[in-house]
Coordinates of C-alpha atoms and ligand atoms in Angstrom, one line a residue:
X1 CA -22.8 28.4 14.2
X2 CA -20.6 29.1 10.9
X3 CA -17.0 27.0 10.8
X4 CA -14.2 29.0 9.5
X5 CA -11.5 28.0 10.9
X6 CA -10.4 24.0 11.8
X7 CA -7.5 23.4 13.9
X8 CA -5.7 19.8 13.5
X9 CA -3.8 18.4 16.3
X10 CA -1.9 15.5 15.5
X11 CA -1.5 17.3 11.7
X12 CA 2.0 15.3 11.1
X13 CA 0.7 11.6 11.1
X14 CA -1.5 10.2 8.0
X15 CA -4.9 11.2 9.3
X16 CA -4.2 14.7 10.4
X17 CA -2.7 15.2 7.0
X18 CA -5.2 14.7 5.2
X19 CA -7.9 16.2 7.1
X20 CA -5.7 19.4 6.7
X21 CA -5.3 18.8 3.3
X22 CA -9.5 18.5 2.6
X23 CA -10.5 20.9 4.8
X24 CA -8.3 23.5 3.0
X25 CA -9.5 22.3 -0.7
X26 CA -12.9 22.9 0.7
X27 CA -12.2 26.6 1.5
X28 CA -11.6 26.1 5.5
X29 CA -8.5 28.4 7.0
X30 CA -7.0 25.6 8.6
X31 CA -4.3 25.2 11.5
X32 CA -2.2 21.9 12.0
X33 CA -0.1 21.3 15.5
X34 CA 3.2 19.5 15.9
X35 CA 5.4 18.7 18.7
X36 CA 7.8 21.0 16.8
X37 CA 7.8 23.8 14.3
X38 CA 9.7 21.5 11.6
X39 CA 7.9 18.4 11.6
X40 CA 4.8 20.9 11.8
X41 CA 6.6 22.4 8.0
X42 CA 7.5 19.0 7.2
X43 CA 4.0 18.2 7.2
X44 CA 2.4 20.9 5.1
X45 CA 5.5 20.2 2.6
X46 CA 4.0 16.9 2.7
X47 CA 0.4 18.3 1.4
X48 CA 2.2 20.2 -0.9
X49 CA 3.5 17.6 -2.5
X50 CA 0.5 15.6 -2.5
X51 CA -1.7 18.6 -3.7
X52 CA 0.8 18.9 -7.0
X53 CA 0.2 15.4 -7.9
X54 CA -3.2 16.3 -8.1
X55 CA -2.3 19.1 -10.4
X56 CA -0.1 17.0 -12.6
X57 CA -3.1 14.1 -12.9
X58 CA -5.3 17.2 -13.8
X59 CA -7.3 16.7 -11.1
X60 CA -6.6 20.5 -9.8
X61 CA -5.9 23.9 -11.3
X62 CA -2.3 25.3 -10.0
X63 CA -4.7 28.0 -9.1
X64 CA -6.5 26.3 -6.5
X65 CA -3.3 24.2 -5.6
X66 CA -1.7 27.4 -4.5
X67 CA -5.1 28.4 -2.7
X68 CA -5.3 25.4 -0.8
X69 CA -1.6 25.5 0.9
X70 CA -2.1 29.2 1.5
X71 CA -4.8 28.5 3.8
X72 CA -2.7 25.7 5.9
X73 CA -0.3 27.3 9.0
X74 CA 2.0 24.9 11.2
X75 CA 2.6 25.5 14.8
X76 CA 4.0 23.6 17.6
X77 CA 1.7 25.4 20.0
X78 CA -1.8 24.0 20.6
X79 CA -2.6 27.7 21.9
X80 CA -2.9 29.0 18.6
X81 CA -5.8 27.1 18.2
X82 CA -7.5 29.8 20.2
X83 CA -9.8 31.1 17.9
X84 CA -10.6 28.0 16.2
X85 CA -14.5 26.5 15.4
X86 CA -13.8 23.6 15.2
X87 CA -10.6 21.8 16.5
X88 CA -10.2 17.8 15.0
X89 CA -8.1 15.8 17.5
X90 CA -5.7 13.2 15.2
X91 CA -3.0 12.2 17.7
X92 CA -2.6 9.0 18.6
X93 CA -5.2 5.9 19.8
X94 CA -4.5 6.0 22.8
X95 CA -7.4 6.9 25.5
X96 CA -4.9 8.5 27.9
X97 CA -3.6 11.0 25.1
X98 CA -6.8 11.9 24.2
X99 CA -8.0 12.9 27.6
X100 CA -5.3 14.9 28.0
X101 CA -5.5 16.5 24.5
X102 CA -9.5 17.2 25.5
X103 CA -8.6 18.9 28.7
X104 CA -5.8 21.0 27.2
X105 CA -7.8 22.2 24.3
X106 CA -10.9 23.1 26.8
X107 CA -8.9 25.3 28.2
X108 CA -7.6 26.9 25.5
X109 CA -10.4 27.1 22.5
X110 CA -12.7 29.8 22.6
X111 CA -16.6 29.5 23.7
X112 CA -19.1 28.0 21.3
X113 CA -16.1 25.7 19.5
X114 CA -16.3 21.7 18.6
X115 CA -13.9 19.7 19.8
X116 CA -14.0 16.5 18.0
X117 CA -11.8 13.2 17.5
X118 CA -10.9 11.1 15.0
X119 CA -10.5 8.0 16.9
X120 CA -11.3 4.9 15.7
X121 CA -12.6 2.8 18.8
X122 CA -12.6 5.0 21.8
X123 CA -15.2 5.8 23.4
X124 CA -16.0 9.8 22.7
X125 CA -17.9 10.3 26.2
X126 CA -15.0 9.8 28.1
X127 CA -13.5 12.9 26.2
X128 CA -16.5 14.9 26.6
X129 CA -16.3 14.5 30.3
X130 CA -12.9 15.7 30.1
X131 CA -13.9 18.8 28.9
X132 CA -16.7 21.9 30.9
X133 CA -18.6 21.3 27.0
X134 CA -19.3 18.3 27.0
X135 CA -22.5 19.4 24.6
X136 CA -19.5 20.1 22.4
X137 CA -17.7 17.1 22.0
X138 CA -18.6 14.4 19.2
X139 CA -16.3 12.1 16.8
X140 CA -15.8 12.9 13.4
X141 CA -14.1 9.2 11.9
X142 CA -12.9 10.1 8.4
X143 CA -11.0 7.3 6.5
X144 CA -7.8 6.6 4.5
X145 CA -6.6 8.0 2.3
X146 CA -8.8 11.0 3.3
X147 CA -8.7 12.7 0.2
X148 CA -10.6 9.5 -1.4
X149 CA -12.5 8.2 0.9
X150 CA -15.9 9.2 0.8
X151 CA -17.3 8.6 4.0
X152 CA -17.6 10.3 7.7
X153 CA -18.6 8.9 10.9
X154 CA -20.1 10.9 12.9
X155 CA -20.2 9.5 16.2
X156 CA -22.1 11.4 19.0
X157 CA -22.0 10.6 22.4
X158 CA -24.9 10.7 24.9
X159 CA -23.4 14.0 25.9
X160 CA -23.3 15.9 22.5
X161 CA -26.1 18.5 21.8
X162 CA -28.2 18.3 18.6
X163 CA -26.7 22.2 17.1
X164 CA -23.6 20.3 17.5
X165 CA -24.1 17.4 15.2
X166 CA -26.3 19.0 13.1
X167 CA -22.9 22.1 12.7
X168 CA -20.2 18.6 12.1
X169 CA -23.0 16.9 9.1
X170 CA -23.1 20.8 7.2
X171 CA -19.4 20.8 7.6
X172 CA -18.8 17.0 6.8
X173 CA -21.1 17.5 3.6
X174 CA -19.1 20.6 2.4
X175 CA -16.3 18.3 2.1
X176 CA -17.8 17.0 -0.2
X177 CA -17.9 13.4 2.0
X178 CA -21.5 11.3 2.8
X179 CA -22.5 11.2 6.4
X180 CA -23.3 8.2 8.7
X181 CA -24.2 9.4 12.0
X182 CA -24.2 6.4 15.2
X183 CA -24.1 6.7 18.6
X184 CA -21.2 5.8 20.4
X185 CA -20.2 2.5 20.4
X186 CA -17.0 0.7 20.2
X187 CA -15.8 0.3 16.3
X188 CA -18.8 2.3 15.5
X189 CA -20.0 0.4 12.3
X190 CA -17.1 0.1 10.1
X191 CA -14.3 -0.7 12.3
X192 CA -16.5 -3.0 13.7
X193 CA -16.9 -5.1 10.6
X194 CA -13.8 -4.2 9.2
X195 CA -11.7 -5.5 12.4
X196 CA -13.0 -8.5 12.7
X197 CA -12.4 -9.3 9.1
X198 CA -8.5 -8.5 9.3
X199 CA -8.3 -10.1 12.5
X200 CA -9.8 -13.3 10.3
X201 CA -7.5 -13.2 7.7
X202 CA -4.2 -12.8 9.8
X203 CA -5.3 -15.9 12.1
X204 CA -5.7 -18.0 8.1
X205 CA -2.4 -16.4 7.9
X206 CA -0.9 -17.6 10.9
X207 CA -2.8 -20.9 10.9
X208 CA -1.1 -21.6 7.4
X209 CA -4.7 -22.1 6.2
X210 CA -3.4 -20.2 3.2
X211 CA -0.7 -17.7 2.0
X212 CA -1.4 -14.2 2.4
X213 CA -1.3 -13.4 -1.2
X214 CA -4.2 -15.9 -1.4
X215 CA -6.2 -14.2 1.2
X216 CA -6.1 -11.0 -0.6
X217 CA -6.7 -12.3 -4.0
X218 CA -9.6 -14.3 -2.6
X219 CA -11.2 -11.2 -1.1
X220 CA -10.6 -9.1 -3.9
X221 CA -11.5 -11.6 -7.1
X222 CA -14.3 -13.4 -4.8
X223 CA -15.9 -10.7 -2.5
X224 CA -15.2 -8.0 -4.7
X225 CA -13.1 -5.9 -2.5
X226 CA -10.5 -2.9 -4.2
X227 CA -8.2 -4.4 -1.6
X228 CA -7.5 -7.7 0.3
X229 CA -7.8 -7.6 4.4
X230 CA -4.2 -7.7 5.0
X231 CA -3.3 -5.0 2.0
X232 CA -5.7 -2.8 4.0
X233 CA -4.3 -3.8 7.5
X234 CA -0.7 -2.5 5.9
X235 CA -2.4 0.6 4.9
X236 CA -4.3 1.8 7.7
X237 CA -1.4 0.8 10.3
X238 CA -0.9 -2.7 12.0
X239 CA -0.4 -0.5 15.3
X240 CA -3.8 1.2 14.6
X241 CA -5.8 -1.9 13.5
X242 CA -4.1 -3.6 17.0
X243 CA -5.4 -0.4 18.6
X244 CA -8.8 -0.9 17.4
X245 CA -8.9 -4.6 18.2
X246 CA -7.9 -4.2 21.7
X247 CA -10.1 -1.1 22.1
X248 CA -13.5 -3.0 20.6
X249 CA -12.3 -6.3 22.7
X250 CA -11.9 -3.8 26.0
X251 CA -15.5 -3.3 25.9
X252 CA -17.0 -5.8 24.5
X253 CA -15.2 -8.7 25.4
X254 CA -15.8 -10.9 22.7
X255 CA -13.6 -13.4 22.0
X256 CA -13.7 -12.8 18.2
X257 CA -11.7 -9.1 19.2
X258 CA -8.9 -11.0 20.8
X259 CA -5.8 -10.1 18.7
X260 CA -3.9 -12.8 17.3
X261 CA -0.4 -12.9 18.2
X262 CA 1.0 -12.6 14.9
X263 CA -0.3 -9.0 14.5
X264 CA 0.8 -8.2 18.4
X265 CA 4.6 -9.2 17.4
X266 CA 4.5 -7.9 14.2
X267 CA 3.3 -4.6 15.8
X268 CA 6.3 -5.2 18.5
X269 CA 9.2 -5.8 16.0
X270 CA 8.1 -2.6 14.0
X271 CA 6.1 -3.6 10.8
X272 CA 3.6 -1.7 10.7
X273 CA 2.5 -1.5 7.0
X274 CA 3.6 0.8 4.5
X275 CA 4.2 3.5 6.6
X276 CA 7.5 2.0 8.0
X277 CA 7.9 0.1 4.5
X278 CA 7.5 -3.3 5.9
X279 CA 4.3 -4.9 7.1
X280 CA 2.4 -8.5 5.7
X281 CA 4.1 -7.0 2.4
X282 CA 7.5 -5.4 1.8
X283 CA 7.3 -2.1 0.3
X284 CA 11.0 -1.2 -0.1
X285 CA 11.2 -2.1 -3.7
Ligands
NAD301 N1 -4.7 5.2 9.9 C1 -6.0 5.1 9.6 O1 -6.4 4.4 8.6 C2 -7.1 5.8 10.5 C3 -8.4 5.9 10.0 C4 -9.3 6.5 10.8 C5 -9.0 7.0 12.0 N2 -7.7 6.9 12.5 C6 -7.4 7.5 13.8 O2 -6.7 8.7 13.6 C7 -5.8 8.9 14.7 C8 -4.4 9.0 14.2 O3 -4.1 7.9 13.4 P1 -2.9 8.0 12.3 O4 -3.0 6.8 11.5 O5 -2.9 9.3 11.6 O6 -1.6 7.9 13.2 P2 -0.1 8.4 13.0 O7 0.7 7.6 13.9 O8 0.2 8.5 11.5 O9 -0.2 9.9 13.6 C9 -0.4 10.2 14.9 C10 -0.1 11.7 15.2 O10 -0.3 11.9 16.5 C11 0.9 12.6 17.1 N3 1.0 12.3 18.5 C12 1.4 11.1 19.0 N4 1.3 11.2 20.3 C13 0.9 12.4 20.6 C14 0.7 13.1 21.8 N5 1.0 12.6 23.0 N6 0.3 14.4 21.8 C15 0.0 15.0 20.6 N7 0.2 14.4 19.4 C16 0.7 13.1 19.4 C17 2.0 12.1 16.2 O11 3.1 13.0 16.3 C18 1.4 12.0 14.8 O12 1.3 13.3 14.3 C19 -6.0 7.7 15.6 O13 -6.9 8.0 16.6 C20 -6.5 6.6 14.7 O14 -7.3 5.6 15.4 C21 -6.7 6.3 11.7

């Protein structure tokens, strides 16, 4: 089966952007849902923006700036994603959405399409079964900032047919991103490692073993990491890497998952990272 078209649901939050934003640069028609038609606008304005940076670094010809937004539509109505290939699911971690997302777009996306998720712990069976193609069904974990990162998880559940992951790794490879494809198991590989790590450093943190400028400079200058744990933890979204610590602890149940408290009130009062400007660092200035 030939992908054309790629619907995005969840296309205003950071993931969904930037799936959107690759899929178009690799030649994909590409339709992005919102709860309404101007956060849906606000959101390929967003892209747009993004895109001409890209042009101004001389990364991009204007040309193929302009090609790329021209293949991205908004709508706030998941039934446009009717004649879709492949829909990517980018709402948010939460199992219960998810479901319901599945079984909604099962009953709207034509035969033959994939219906995959971007989550980041959950386990993709549970949408399969929420679906009558469950052969269909299979995570595609891309990382942020999408447009960067170079890697794809693909994560297939016991369910997922063979044509099906062997469609998502043609399509993940003309993005121009590597493949690693798992079975389906909490964190799959990187969230695995990379949750426990953060989970570390925030418990130094709020231990007062050491400062959290430390912690990152440590990593970084000792481990040789572009980033420190808790600079990533404000970048992919204290809420999400909460998410993913309860989701891995939920099935696993070891103790190392257990979030520390720190992160579960920071995640309460609102600091998030730098998408709400304020997280382990303060990105106001
Ligand atoms: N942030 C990361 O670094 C990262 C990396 C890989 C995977 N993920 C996964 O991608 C998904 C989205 O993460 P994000 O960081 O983009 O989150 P986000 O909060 O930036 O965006 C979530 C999007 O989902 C929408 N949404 C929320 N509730 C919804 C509902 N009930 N129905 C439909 N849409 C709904 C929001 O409007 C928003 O557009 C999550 O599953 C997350 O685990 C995140």
């Amino acid at each position: 089966m030939e992908i054309k078209k790629v619907g995005v649901l969840g296309f205003t939050g950071t993931m969904g952007r930037g799936i959107a934003q690759v899929c178009a640069q690799s030649g994909y028609e590409v339709i992005g849902s919102s709860r309404s038609e101007e956060r849906a606008a606000k959101a390929i304005s967003t892209i747009d923006a993004a895109l001409a940076r890209s042009v101004e670094r001389g990364r991009m010809s204007q040309e193929d700036k302009d090609a790329a937004i021209a293949r991205i539509k908004g709508t706030a109505d998941i039934k446009d994603f009717n004649d879709c290939d492949l829909v990517i699911e980018v709402a948010a971690e939460e199992l219960d959405i998810k479901i319901k997302a599945f079984t909604e777009l099962d009953s709207i996306c034509k035969a033959g399409a994939i219906l995959a998720s971007n989550t980041s712990v959950l386990p993709l069976v549970d949408m399969a079964m929420a679906t009558k193609r469950p052969e269909k069904v299979i995570g595609l974990h891309f990382f942020n900032p999408v447009s960067a990162m170079k890697l794809v998880e693909i994560i297939k559940p016991i369910t997922v047919s063979e044509e099906t992951a062997e469609t998502c790794v043609k399509f993940i490879e003309s993005l121009g991103k590597t493949v690693v494809a798992l079975p389906d198991t909490p964190g799959f590989i990187v969230n695995r490692l990379a949750v426990g790590f953060m989970l570390n450093a925030v418990t130094l943190l709020e231990n007062g073993i050491a400062t959290k400028e430390d912690i990152d400079t440590a990593v970084k200058l000792g481990l040789n990491h572009p980033m420190g744990p808790l600079e990533l933890a404000d970048l992919i979204g204290n809420d999400i890497v909460l998410d993913m610590a309860d989701g891995i602890y939920e099935t696993l149940k070891e103790p190392r998952y257990i979030a520390p408290n720190l992160l579960r009130r920071m995640v309460a009062a609102g600091w998030l990272g730098q998408k709400t400007k304020k997280g382990f660092y303060d990105y106001n200035k």
